[in-house]
Amino acid sequence: MHLKLVLLLACLGLARAGEQVRYDNYKLYQVQINHLQDSQLLRENEQVLKLDTWREARNLGEFSDIMLPPQYQETFESLLNRHNVSYILRFDNVQRMFDAQRPRQRTSSMEWTQYHTLDEIYAWLDQIEKLYSHLVTPFTIGKSYEGRPIRGIKISYKPGNGAVFIESNIHAREWITSATITYFIKELLVPRNPAVRDIAQGVDWYIIPVLNTDGFVYSHEVDRGWRRSRLPSDPTGKCIGTDLNRNFNYRWMQIGASADPCEQTYAGPYAESDPEISQLTSYINNSIPEGSIKIYISLHSFGQYVLSPWGHTAEEFPEHYPQMMAVAKGFADAVYRHNGTVFKYGSSPTILYEVSGSGKEWAYAVKNIIIPYTIELPDKGKFGFALPPEYIIPVSRELTEGFVGMIQAAREIDVL
């Protein structure tokens, strides 16, 4: 198939299995947003120039990370220059970044020096379920649109614990999330640090390493840059997939989501339209004792944020916002003490952007889970979604330390 056609199909999510999408000579720009008109300029040209926004500037003076294909780069640069918008070329060939994430020689056994496939992660889950059957209870919330089981585990050392629920890799291309959470699972099962042993034994952990199984497999086998699910909900048949973190049934499609099936933040034709989300909420509603989940975490990358409700407004804050901030501070302070990495924390619109229909909003407003977060893992844009595999272990250790601080802070205010 001709390269330009493959790239077009990639944008629409229609590339066939075996026809791997490549990002040769795609460039990643950091565009400085000094005026509101600068953001408007990018939005107006997003579809025309096939701009893929990896990260959006929150405040004036900050940078938006924008990827785009070769055929639009000259036009894009001329547009920015004409409007006196400053930019930096971060990478001149995104494919090289993606290639660096794939080992020349794969090992199917689970370790944390490479990014693993869904099959490899599931084979490892099979192993730990047998080795640690006294601690691990497997569960499956259902099947994805393409029929893949969506698997998770519960780790519990004793009855009567409060619980933390974590869903990871809801966005397919955020590989660092499933890599770090599987490392954290290992730490919970074989805790070497007394502080980790404490949070392993004193808390029940429900963890789904890969929620968006179809998208995750597609990102490994076809299109490394894929974000959404694989449900073909576009009535025209042009575009595939839903942004699953806009598909929850709370203030669905109110703000920070798109009704255009070809947009990255497409929220689906209706709330819980995708089986991944309808089955996740059903599992929490029907299979976990009411009130036992004290903390809900949706694990993402990138940016180094701990984001709380409300997502739909920066003018109002939820009743339990002080508790949310106290626990988020515990996470951020623990990571900073570990190695100096800085996480910002606050409600989504006050430090990043407005959003509705997300997991943390549903967890708080519908399930009354008073500590719900979206946690955006490192980095802050140097590599973005193409974080090299040598970062997996350092980021995993940061996350582990952060969870220790989070649980300690939650206990101090009697959440756990």
Coordinates of C-alpha atoms in Angstrom, one line a residue:
M1 CA 0.0 0.0 0.0
H2 CA 1.3 3.5 -0.9
L3 CA 2.9 5.2 2.2
K4 CA 0.6 8.3 1.9
L5 CA -2.5 6.1 1.9
V6 CA -1.2 4.2 4.9
L7 CA -0.7 7.5 6.8
L8 CA -4.2 8.7 5.9
L9 CA -5.7 5.4 7.1
A10 CA -3.6 5.7 10.3
C11 CA -5.2 9.1 11.1
L12 CA -8.6 7.5 10.7
G13 CA -7.7 4.3 12.5
L14 CA -8.4 2.2 9.5
A15 CA -5.0 0.7 8.9
R16 CA -5.2 -3.1 8.6
A17 CA -3.4 -5.6 10.8
G18 CA 0.0 -6.3 9.4
E19 CA 0.3 -2.9 7.7
Q20 CA 2.3 -1.2 10.4
V21 CA 1.9 2.6 10.5
R22 CA 5.2 4.4 10.5
Y23 CA 6.0 8.0 11.6
D24 CA 9.1 8.4 9.4
N25 CA 10.0 12.1 9.3
Y26 CA 7.1 13.2 11.5
K27 CA 8.2 16.1 13.6
L28 CA 7.4 16.9 17.2
Y29 CA 7.3 20.7 17.9
Q30 CA 7.1 22.6 21.1
V31 CA 5.0 25.6 20.4
Q32 CA 5.1 28.5 22.9
I33 CA 1.6 29.9 23.7
N34 CA 2.2 33.5 24.6
H35 CA -1.3 34.8 23.6
L36 CA -4.8 33.3 23.6
Q37 CA -4.7 33.8 19.8
D38 CA -1.8 31.3 19.6
S39 CA -4.0 28.5 21.0
Q40 CA -6.8 29.6 18.7
L41 CA -4.5 29.4 15.7
L42 CA -3.6 25.8 16.5
R43 CA -7.2 24.8 17.0
E44 CA -8.3 26.4 13.7
N45 CA -5.6 24.4 11.8
E46 CA -5.8 21.1 13.8
Q47 CA -7.7 19.1 11.2
V48 CA -6.4 20.9 8.1
L49 CA -2.7 20.3 9.0
K50 CA -3.3 16.9 10.8
L51 CA -1.9 18.3 14.1
D52 CA -1.7 15.7 16.8
T53 CA -1.5 17.4 20.2
W54 CA 0.5 15.4 22.7
R55 CA 0.3 18.0 25.4
E56 CA -1.6 21.3 25.5
A57 CA -0.2 24.4 27.2
R58 CA -2.3 25.3 30.3
N59 CA -0.9 28.8 30.9
L60 CA 0.4 31.6 28.8
G61 CA 4.2 31.2 28.3
E62 CA 4.0 27.4 28.4
F63 CA 4.4 25.0 25.4
S64 CA 2.1 22.8 23.5
D65 CA 3.7 19.6 22.1
I66 CA 2.5 19.1 18.5
M67 CA 3.3 16.2 16.1
L68 CA 2.5 16.4 12.4
P69 CA 3.4 14.6 9.1
P70 CA 6.0 15.7 6.6
Q71 CA 3.7 17.1 4.0
Y72 CA 2.3 19.8 6.3
Q73 CA 5.5 20.8 8.1
E74 CA 6.5 23.6 5.8
T75 CA 3.0 25.1 5.9
F76 CA 2.9 24.8 9.7
E77 CA 6.2 26.5 10.2
S78 CA 5.3 29.3 7.8
L79 CA 2.0 29.7 9.6
L80 CA 3.7 30.1 13.0
N81 CA 6.4 32.4 11.6
R82 CA 3.7 34.6 9.9
H83 CA 1.9 35.0 13.2
N84 CA 5.1 35.5 15.3
V85 CA 4.5 32.3 17.3
S86 CA 7.7 30.9 18.8
Y87 CA 8.5 27.2 18.5
I88 CA 11.2 24.6 19.1
L89 CA 11.8 21.5 17.0
R90 CA 12.0 18.8 19.6
F91 CA 12.4 15.7 17.3
D92 CA 12.8 15.6 13.6
N93 CA 11.8 12.0 13.2
V94 CA 9.3 10.5 15.6
Q95 CA 9.7 7.0 14.2
R96 CA 13.2 6.9 15.6
M97 CA 11.8 7.6 19.0
F98 CA 9.2 4.9 18.7
D99 CA 11.8 2.4 17.4
A100 CA 13.9 3.1 20.5
Q101 CA 11.0 1.7 22.6
R102 CA 11.2 -1.7 20.9
P103 CA 14.0 -4.0 21.9
R104 CA 16.1 -5.6 19.1
Q105 CA 15.8 -8.9 21.0
R106 CA 12.6 -9.5 22.9
T107 CA 12.2 -11.6 26.0
S108 CA 8.8 -12.9 26.7
S109 CA 9.5 -13.3 30.4
M110 CA 8.3 -10.3 32.4
E111 CA 10.9 -7.8 33.4
W112 CA 11.0 -4.0 33.3
T113 CA 13.7 -3.1 30.8
Q114 CA 11.3 -3.3 27.9
Y115 CA 7.7 -2.6 27.1
H116 CA 5.6 -5.8 27.1
T117 CA 2.7 -6.8 24.9
L118 CA -0.8 -7.7 26.2
D119 CA -0.1 -11.4 25.8
E120 CA 3.1 -11.1 27.8
I121 CA 1.4 -9.2 30.6
Y122 CA -1.4 -11.8 30.7
A123 CA 1.0 -14.7 30.8
W124 CA 2.7 -13.0 33.7
L125 CA -0.7 -12.5 35.5
D126 CA -1.2 -16.3 35.0
Q127 CA 2.1 -17.0 36.8
I128 CA 1.6 -14.7 39.8
E129 CA -2.0 -15.9 40.2
K130 CA -0.5 -19.4 40.7
L131 CA 2.6 -18.4 42.7
Y132 CA 0.7 -16.1 45.1
S133 CA -2.8 -17.6 45.1
H134 CA -3.0 -16.9 48.9
L135 CA -2.8 -13.1 48.1
V136 CA -4.0 -12.7 44.5
T137 CA -7.6 -13.1 43.3
P138 CA -8.0 -12.7 39.6
F139 CA -11.0 -11.1 38.0
T140 CA -12.3 -10.2 34.6
I141 CA -14.6 -7.3 34.1
G142 CA -15.8 -8.6 30.7
K143 CA -14.6 -8.5 27.1
S144 CA -13.5 -5.6 24.8
Y145 CA -15.2 -4.8 21.6
E146 CA -12.9 -7.1 19.7
G147 CA -13.4 -9.9 22.2
R148 CA -10.3 -9.7 24.4
P149 CA -10.8 -10.3 28.1
I150 CA -10.1 -7.3 30.3
R151 CA -8.3 -8.8 33.3
G152 CA -7.4 -7.5 36.7
I153 CA -6.2 -8.8 40.1
K154 CA -7.1 -8.1 43.7
I155 CA -4.2 -8.2 46.1
S156 CA -5.3 -8.7 49.7
Y157 CA -3.3 -9.8 52.7
K158 CA -6.1 -9.8 55.2
P159 CA -9.9 -9.1 55.4
G160 CA -11.2 -5.8 56.5
N161 CA -8.9 -3.5 54.6
G162 CA -10.0 -0.4 52.7
A163 CA -9.4 -0.6 49.0
V164 CA -7.6 1.3 46.2
F165 CA -8.9 0.8 42.7
I166 CA -6.5 1.5 39.8
E167 CA -7.2 1.3 36.0
S168 CA -4.2 1.7 33.7
N169 CA -3.6 2.1 30.0
I170 CA -7.1 3.5 29.2
H171 CA -5.3 5.4 26.5
A172 CA -3.5 2.9 24.3
R173 CA -0.3 4.8 23.5
E174 CA 0.6 5.5 27.2
W175 CA 2.7 2.3 27.5
I176 CA 4.6 3.6 30.6
T177 CA 1.3 3.1 32.6
S178 CA 1.0 -0.6 32.3
A179 CA 4.8 -1.0 32.6
T180 CA 4.9 0.8 35.9
I181 CA 1.7 -0.7 37.4
T182 CA 3.0 -4.2 36.8
Y183 CA 6.2 -3.3 38.5
F184 CA 4.1 -2.0 41.4
I185 CA 2.2 -5.3 41.5
K186 CA 5.5 -7.1 41.9
E187 CA 6.5 -4.8 44.7
L188 CA 3.2 -5.5 46.6
L189 CA 3.7 -9.2 46.3
V190 CA 7.4 -9.3 47.2
P191 CA 7.9 -6.1 49.3
R192 CA 11.5 -5.4 50.1
N193 CA 10.9 -2.0 51.7
P194 CA 9.1 -2.0 55.1
A195 CA 7.0 1.0 53.9
V196 CA 5.8 -0.9 50.8
R197 CA 5.1 -4.0 53.0
D198 CA 2.9 -1.8 55.2
I199 CA 0.8 -0.5 52.3
A200 CA 0.6 -4.0 50.8
Q201 CA -0.6 -5.6 54.0
G202 CA -2.9 -2.8 55.1
V203 CA -4.7 -2.0 51.9
D204 CA -6.6 -4.1 49.3
W205 CA -5.5 -3.3 45.8
Y206 CA -7.7 -3.8 42.7
I207 CA -5.6 -3.3 39.6
I208 CA -6.4 -3.5 35.9
P209 CA -3.1 -3.2 34.1
V210 CA -4.6 -2.7 30.6
L211 CA -8.2 -1.4 30.4
N212 CA -8.1 -0.5 26.7
T213 CA -7.0 -3.9 25.5
D214 CA -8.0 -3.5 21.8
G215 CA -6.3 -0.1 21.5
F216 CA -3.2 -1.4 23.4
V217 CA -2.8 -4.3 21.0
Y218 CA -3.3 -2.0 18.0
S219 CA -0.7 0.4 19.3
H220 CA 1.8 -2.5 19.5
E221 CA 0.9 -4.2 16.2
V222 CA -0.2 -1.4 13.9
D223 CA 0.0 2.2 15.1
R224 CA 2.3 3.1 17.9
G225 CA 0.5 6.5 18.2
W226 CA -3.0 5.1 18.7
R227 CA -4.9 6.5 21.7
R228 CA -8.6 5.5 21.6
S229 CA -10.6 2.3 21.7
R230 CA -11.4 0.3 18.5
L231 CA -15.2 0.5 18.5
P232 CA -16.4 1.7 15.0
S233 CA -19.1 4.1 16.3
D234 CA -18.7 6.6 13.5
P235 CA -21.9 6.2 11.4
T236 CA -20.0 7.3 8.3
G237 CA -17.4 4.5 8.8
K238 CA -14.5 7.0 8.4
C239 CA -13.1 6.9 11.9
I240 CA -12.6 4.3 14.6
G241 CA -12.6 4.5 18.4
T242 CA -13.7 6.4 21.5
D243 CA -11.6 8.3 24.0
L244 CA -12.6 6.0 26.9
N245 CA -11.7 8.6 29.5
R246 CA -14.5 10.8 28.1
N247 CA -17.0 8.0 28.0
F248 CA -18.1 7.7 31.7
N249 CA -21.6 8.6 32.7
Y250 CA -21.1 11.8 34.6
R251 CA -21.5 15.1 32.8
W252 CA -20.8 13.2 29.6
M253 CA -19.9 15.5 26.7
Q254 CA -20.3 18.6 28.7
I255 CA -16.8 20.1 28.2
G256 CA -13.3 19.0 27.2
A257 CA -14.7 16.3 24.9
S258 CA -15.6 16.1 21.2
A259 CA -18.7 15.0 19.3
D260 CA -16.6 14.5 16.2
P261 CA -15.8 10.8 15.7
C262 CA -12.5 11.8 14.1
E263 CA -11.2 13.8 17.0
Q264 CA -8.8 12.3 19.6
T265 CA -11.2 13.3 22.4
Y266 CA -14.3 11.9 20.8
A267 CA -16.6 10.9 23.8
G268 CA -18.6 8.2 21.9
P269 CA -22.2 8.3 20.7
Y270 CA -23.5 8.1 24.2
A271 CA -22.2 7.6 27.8
E272 CA -20.8 4.1 28.4
S273 CA -21.2 3.3 24.7
D274 CA -18.0 1.3 24.8
P275 CA -17.9 -2.1 26.6
E276 CA -14.7 -1.3 28.3
I277 CA -16.4 1.5 30.3
S278 CA -19.8 0.0 30.7
Q279 CA -18.3 -3.2 32.1
L280 CA -15.8 -1.4 34.3
T281 CA -18.6 0.6 36.0
S282 CA -20.8 -2.6 36.2
Y283 CA -17.9 -4.5 37.9
I284 CA -17.4 -1.8 40.5
N285 CA -21.2 -1.5 41.1
N286 CA -21.9 -5.2 41.4
S287 CA -18.7 -7.0 42.4
I288 CA -17.0 -4.8 44.9
P289 CA -18.7 -4.1 48.3
E290 CA -20.2 -0.7 48.4
G291 CA -18.1 1.8 50.2
S292 CA -14.9 -0.3 50.3
I293 CA -13.1 1.7 47.6
K294 CA -11.5 4.7 49.3
I295 CA -9.2 5.8 46.5
Y296 CA -9.7 5.6 42.7
I297 CA -6.8 6.1 40.3
S298 CA -6.8 6.4 36.6
L299 CA -3.1 6.1 35.5
H300 CA -2.0 8.1 32.5
S301 CA 1.0 9.8 30.9
F302 CA 2.5 12.3 30.5
G303 CA 3.1 15.6 32.4
Q304 CA 3.7 14.8 36.1
Y305 CA 0.3 15.8 37.5
V306 CA -2.1 14.5 40.2
L307 CA -5.5 15.7 39.0
S308 CA -8.7 15.8 41.1
P309 CA -12.3 16.8 40.5
W310 CA -14.0 18.9 39.5
G311 CA -12.9 18.5 35.9
H312 CA -15.7 20.6 34.3
T313 CA -15.1 23.9 36.1
A314 CA -12.3 25.8 37.7
E315 CA -14.8 28.0 39.6
E316 CA -16.2 25.3 41.9
F317 CA -14.5 22.7 44.0
P318 CA -16.0 19.5 45.5
E319 CA -16.8 19.1 49.2
H320 CA -13.8 16.9 49.8
Y321 CA -11.3 19.0 47.9
P322 CA -9.2 19.7 51.0
Q323 CA -8.8 15.9 51.6
M324 CA -8.0 15.4 48.0
M325 CA -5.2 17.9 48.1
A326 CA -3.8 16.6 51.4
V327 CA -3.5 13.1 49.9
A328 CA -2.2 14.4 46.6
K329 CA 0.5 16.4 48.5
G330 CA 1.4 13.2 50.3
F331 CA 2.0 11.5 46.9
A332 CA 3.9 14.5 45.4
D333 CA 6.1 15.1 48.5
A334 CA 7.1 11.4 48.6
V335 CA 8.1 11.4 45.0
Y336 CA 10.1 14.6 45.5
R337 CA 11.9 13.2 48.5
H338 CA 12.8 10.1 46.5
N339 CA 14.6 11.7 43.6
G340 CA 13.5 15.4 43.2
T341 CA 10.9 14.8 40.5
V342 CA 8.1 17.4 40.8
F343 CA 4.4 16.5 40.5
K344 CA 1.9 19.4 40.4
Y345 CA -1.5 18.7 42.0
G346 CA -4.9 20.3 41.9
S347 CA -8.2 20.1 40.1
S348 CA -7.9 19.3 36.4
P349 CA -8.9 22.8 35.0
T350 CA -6.8 24.7 37.5
I351 CA -3.6 23.1 36.5
L352 CA -4.2 21.4 33.1
Y353 CA -7.5 21.5 31.2
E354 CA -11.3 21.1 31.6
V355 CA -12.6 17.6 31.1
S356 CA -15.9 15.8 31.6
G357 CA -17.0 12.2 31.4
S358 CA -13.7 11.0 33.0
G359 CA -13.2 8.1 35.4
K360 CA -12.2 10.2 38.4
E361 CA -15.3 12.4 38.0
W362 CA -17.6 9.3 37.9
A363 CA -15.8 7.8 40.9
Y364 CA -16.4 10.8 43.0
A365 CA -19.8 12.0 41.9
V366 CA -21.5 8.6 41.3
K367 CA -19.7 6.2 43.7
N368 CA -18.8 8.7 46.5
I369 CA -15.2 7.7 46.4
I370 CA -13.7 10.8 48.1
I371 CA -10.1 10.5 46.9
P372 CA -10.2 10.1 43.0
Y373 CA -7.3 11.1 40.8
T374 CA -5.9 11.0 37.3
I375 CA -2.2 10.6 37.8
E376 CA -0.1 11.7 34.8
L377 CA 3.3 10.0 34.9
P378 CA 6.6 11.4 33.7
D379 CA 8.0 13.0 31.7
K380 CA 7.2 16.6 31.1
G381 CA 7.6 16.5 27.3
K382 CA 11.2 15.6 26.5
F383 CA 10.1 12.2 25.2
G384 CA 6.3 12.3 25.9
F385 CA 4.6 9.1 24.8
A386 CA 7.9 7.8 23.5
L387 CA 9.6 7.4 26.9
P388 CA 12.6 5.1 26.4
P389 CA 12.5 1.7 28.2
E390 CA 15.4 2.6 30.4
Y391 CA 13.0 5.0 32.2
I392 CA 10.6 2.2 33.2
I393 CA 12.3 1.2 36.4
P394 CA 13.1 4.8 37.6
V395 CA 9.5 5.9 37.0
S396 CA 8.1 2.7 38.6
R397 CA 10.1 3.4 41.7
E398 CA 8.8 6.9 41.8
L399 CA 5.3 5.7 41.5
T400 CA 5.8 3.2 44.3
E401 CA 7.2 5.9 46.6
G402 CA 4.3 8.1 45.6
F403 CA 1.8 5.4 46.6
V404 CA 3.5 5.0 49.9
G405 CA 3.2 8.7 50.6
M406 CA -0.4 8.7 49.3
I407 CA -1.5 5.9 51.7
Q408 CA 0.3 7.5 54.6
A409 CA -1.5 10.8 54.0
A410 CA -4.9 9.1 53.5
R411 CA -4.4 7.4 56.9
E412 CA -3.6 10.7 58.6
I413 CA -7.0 12.1 57.6
D414 CA -8.8 8.8 58.3
V415 CA -9.7 8.0 54.7
L416 CA -8.1 4.5 55.1

